[in-house]
PDB file of C-alpha atoms in Angstrom:
ATOM      1  CA  MET A   1     123.898  -1.389  49.074  1.00 86.00           C
ATOM      2  CA  MET A   2     125.561  -4.429  47.504  1.00 94.00           C
ATOM      3  CA  LYS A   3     124.231  -5.436  44.064  1.00 96.00           C
ATOM      4  CA  VAL A   4     123.900  -9.367  44.213  1.00 98.00           C
ATOM      5  CA  SER A   5     123.346 -12.177  41.532  1.00 98.00           C
ATOM      6  CA  VAL A   6     120.699 -14.683  42.649  1.00 98.00           C
ATOM      7  CA  TYR A   7     120.892 -18.236  41.484  1.00 98.00           C
ATOM      8  CA  ASP A   8     117.860 -20.479  41.791  1.00 98.00           C
ATOM      9  CA  THR A   9     118.924 -24.207  42.694  1.00 98.00           C
ATOM     10  CA  TYR A  10     117.325 -27.462  42.617  1.00 97.00           C
ATOM     11  CA  VAL A  11     119.025 -30.489  43.931  1.00 96.00           C
ATOM     12  CA  PRO A  12     117.569 -34.122  44.275  1.00 92.00           C
ATOM     13  CA  LYS A  13     117.273 -35.059  47.951  1.00 86.00           C
ATOM     14  CA  ALA A  14     115.163 -38.229  47.613  1.00 74.00           C
ATOM     15  CA  THR A  15     112.770 -39.828  45.327  1.00 76.00           C
ATOM     16  CA  ASN A  16     110.481 -37.102  43.996  1.00 87.00           C
ATOM     17  CA  VAL A  17     111.853 -34.497  46.330  1.00 91.00           C
ATOM     18  CA  ASN A  18     114.263 -31.644  45.427  1.00 93.00           C
ATOM     19  CA  ILE A  19     115.948 -29.233  47.815  1.00 95.00           C
ATOM     20  CA  HIS A  20     115.189 -25.665  46.497  1.00 97.00           C
ATOM     21  CA  PHE A  21     117.493 -22.873  47.712  1.00 98.00           C
ATOM     22  CA  ASP A  22     118.932 -19.632  46.166  1.00 98.00           C
ATOM     23  CA  ILE A  23     122.574 -18.768  46.198  1.00 98.00           C
ATOM     24  CA  LEU A  24     123.187 -14.916  46.344  1.00 98.00           C
ATOM     25  CA  VAL A  25     126.563 -13.672  45.514  1.00 98.00           C
ATOM     26  CA  GLU A  26     128.000 -10.464  44.738  1.00 97.00           C
ATOM     27  CA  ASP A  27     127.423  -9.566  41.052  1.00 94.00           C
ATOM     28  CA  HIS A  28     130.852 -10.198  39.540  1.00 94.00           C
ATOM     29  CA  THR A  29     131.303 -13.548  41.271  1.00 97.00           C
ATOM     30  CA  SER A  30     132.152 -16.392  38.826  1.00 97.00           C
ATOM     31  CA  VAL A  31     129.805 -19.287  38.236  1.00 96.00           C
ATOM     32  CA  GLU A  32     132.487 -21.801  39.375  1.00 96.00           C
ATOM     33  CA  ASP A  33     132.602 -19.878  42.694  1.00 98.00           C
ATOM     34  CA  VAL A  34     128.610 -20.022  42.836  1.00 98.00           C
ATOM     35  CA  TYR A  35     128.913 -23.941  42.212  1.00 97.00           C
ATOM     36  CA  ALA A  36     131.527 -24.076  45.037  1.00 97.00           C
ATOM     37  CA  TYR A  37     129.356 -22.194  47.312  1.00 98.00           C
ATOM     38  CA  GLY A  38     126.394 -24.605  46.569  1.00 97.00           C
ATOM     39  CA  LYS A  39     128.471 -27.614  47.213  1.00 96.00           C
ATOM     40  CA  GLU A  40     129.712 -26.160  50.532  1.00 96.00           C
ATOM     41  CA  TYR A  41     126.038 -25.554  51.441  1.00 97.00           C
ATOM     42  CA  LEU A  42     125.030 -29.067  50.335  1.00 96.00           C
ATOM     43  CA  ALA A  43     127.654 -30.658  52.567  1.00 95.00           C
ATOM     44  CA  GLN A  44     126.443 -28.807  55.452  1.00 94.00           C
ATOM     45  CA  LYS A  45     123.103 -30.666  54.638  1.00 93.00           C
ATOM     46  CA  GLY A  46     124.706 -34.000  54.456  1.00 91.00           C
ATOM     47  CA  ILE A  47     124.777 -34.164  50.680  1.00 91.00           C
ATOM     48  CA  LEU A  48     128.376 -34.897  49.913  1.00 90.00           C
ATOM     49  CA  ASN A  49     130.248 -34.653  46.602  1.00 87.00           C
ATOM     50  CA  PHE A  50     127.528 -33.287  44.467  1.00 90.00           C
ATOM     51  CA  GLN A  51     128.595 -31.638  41.428  1.00 90.00           C
ATOM     52  CA  LEU A  52     126.116 -28.658  40.423  1.00 94.00           C
ATOM     53  CA  THR A  53     125.698 -27.773  36.973  1.00 94.00           C
ATOM     54  CA  THR A  54     123.383 -25.368  34.953  1.00 93.00           C
ATOM     55  CA  LYS A  55     120.982 -28.306  35.082  1.00 94.00           C
ATOM     56  CA  GLU A  56     120.506 -27.609  38.939  1.00 96.00           C
ATOM     57  CA  CYS A  57     121.606 -24.023  39.398  1.00 97.00           C
ATOM     58  CA  ASN A  58     120.893 -21.296  36.988  1.00 96.00           C
ATOM     59  CA  PHE A  59     121.107 -17.338  37.250  1.00 97.00           C
ATOM     60  CA  CYS A  60     117.709 -15.958  37.991  1.00 96.00           C
ATOM     61  CA  HIS A  61     117.877 -12.158  38.503  1.00 97.00           C
ATOM     62  CA  MET A  62     119.979  -9.391  40.144  1.00 97.00           C
ATOM     63  CA  GLU A  63     118.786  -7.212  43.225  1.00 97.00           C
ATOM     64  CA  ARG A  64     120.161  -5.022  45.897  1.00 97.00           C
ATOM     65  CA  ALA A  65     120.954  -7.069  49.171  1.00 96.00           C
ATOM     66  CA  PRO A  66     119.736  -6.054  52.669  1.00 96.00           C
ATOM     67  CA  GLU A  67     122.334  -5.079  55.018  1.00 96.00           C
ATOM     68  CA  ALA A  68     122.571  -8.548  57.053  1.00 96.00           C
ATOM     69  CA  VAL A  69     122.793 -10.439  53.399  1.00 97.00           C
ATOM     70  CA  GLU A  70     125.693  -8.046  52.368  1.00 97.00           C
ATOM     71  CA  GLN A  71     127.537  -8.529  55.705  1.00 97.00           C
ATOM     72  CA  GLU A  72     127.249 -12.289  55.286  1.00 97.00           C
ATOM     73  CA  ILE A  73     128.450 -12.165  51.567  1.00 98.00           C
ATOM     74  CA  ARG A  74     131.299  -9.981  52.658  1.00 97.00           C
ATOM     75  CA  GLN A  75     132.356 -12.584  55.328  1.00 97.00           C
ATOM     76  CA  LYS A  76     131.941 -16.028  53.443  1.00 97.00           C
ATOM     77  CA  GLY A  77     131.267 -15.023  49.882  1.00 97.00           C
ATOM     78  CA  TYR A  78     127.730 -16.176  49.794  1.00 98.00           C
ATOM     79  CA  TYR A  79     124.258 -16.131  51.359  1.00 98.00           C
ATOM     80  CA  ILE A  80     121.624 -18.794  51.056  1.00 98.00           C
ATOM     81  CA  ILE A  81     117.926 -18.446  51.190  1.00 98.00           C
ATOM     82  CA  GLU A  82     116.235 -21.756  51.893  1.00 98.00           C
ATOM     83  CA  MET A  83     113.122 -22.190  49.836  1.00 97.00           C
ATOM     84  CA  GLU A  84     111.851 -26.021  49.976  1.00 95.00           C
ATOM     85  CA  HIS A  85     112.764 -29.242  51.703  1.00 94.00           C
ATOM     86  CA  CYS A  86     116.107 -27.836  53.017  1.00 93.00           C
ATOM     87  CA  ASN A  87     115.756 -29.370  56.460  1.00 88.00           C
TER      88      ASN A  87
END
């Protein structure tokens, strides 16, 4: 099983509403890559040109990834867990 780092991320979507999602990456991934993956995800949600910083995206913890999560991380570098207001 792959060991992954989990980054807790909150991004403003509208007045008083934040998108909350976790970015999971392999444990040795640079924070710059984590921000790039978050930016890619946000672009898919229609939020363009948002620069993630430590204000919005912070390392939370490490855990072992289930097989499906590990496969997606191996394919595209990251996995997103949508938590709140991601639709």
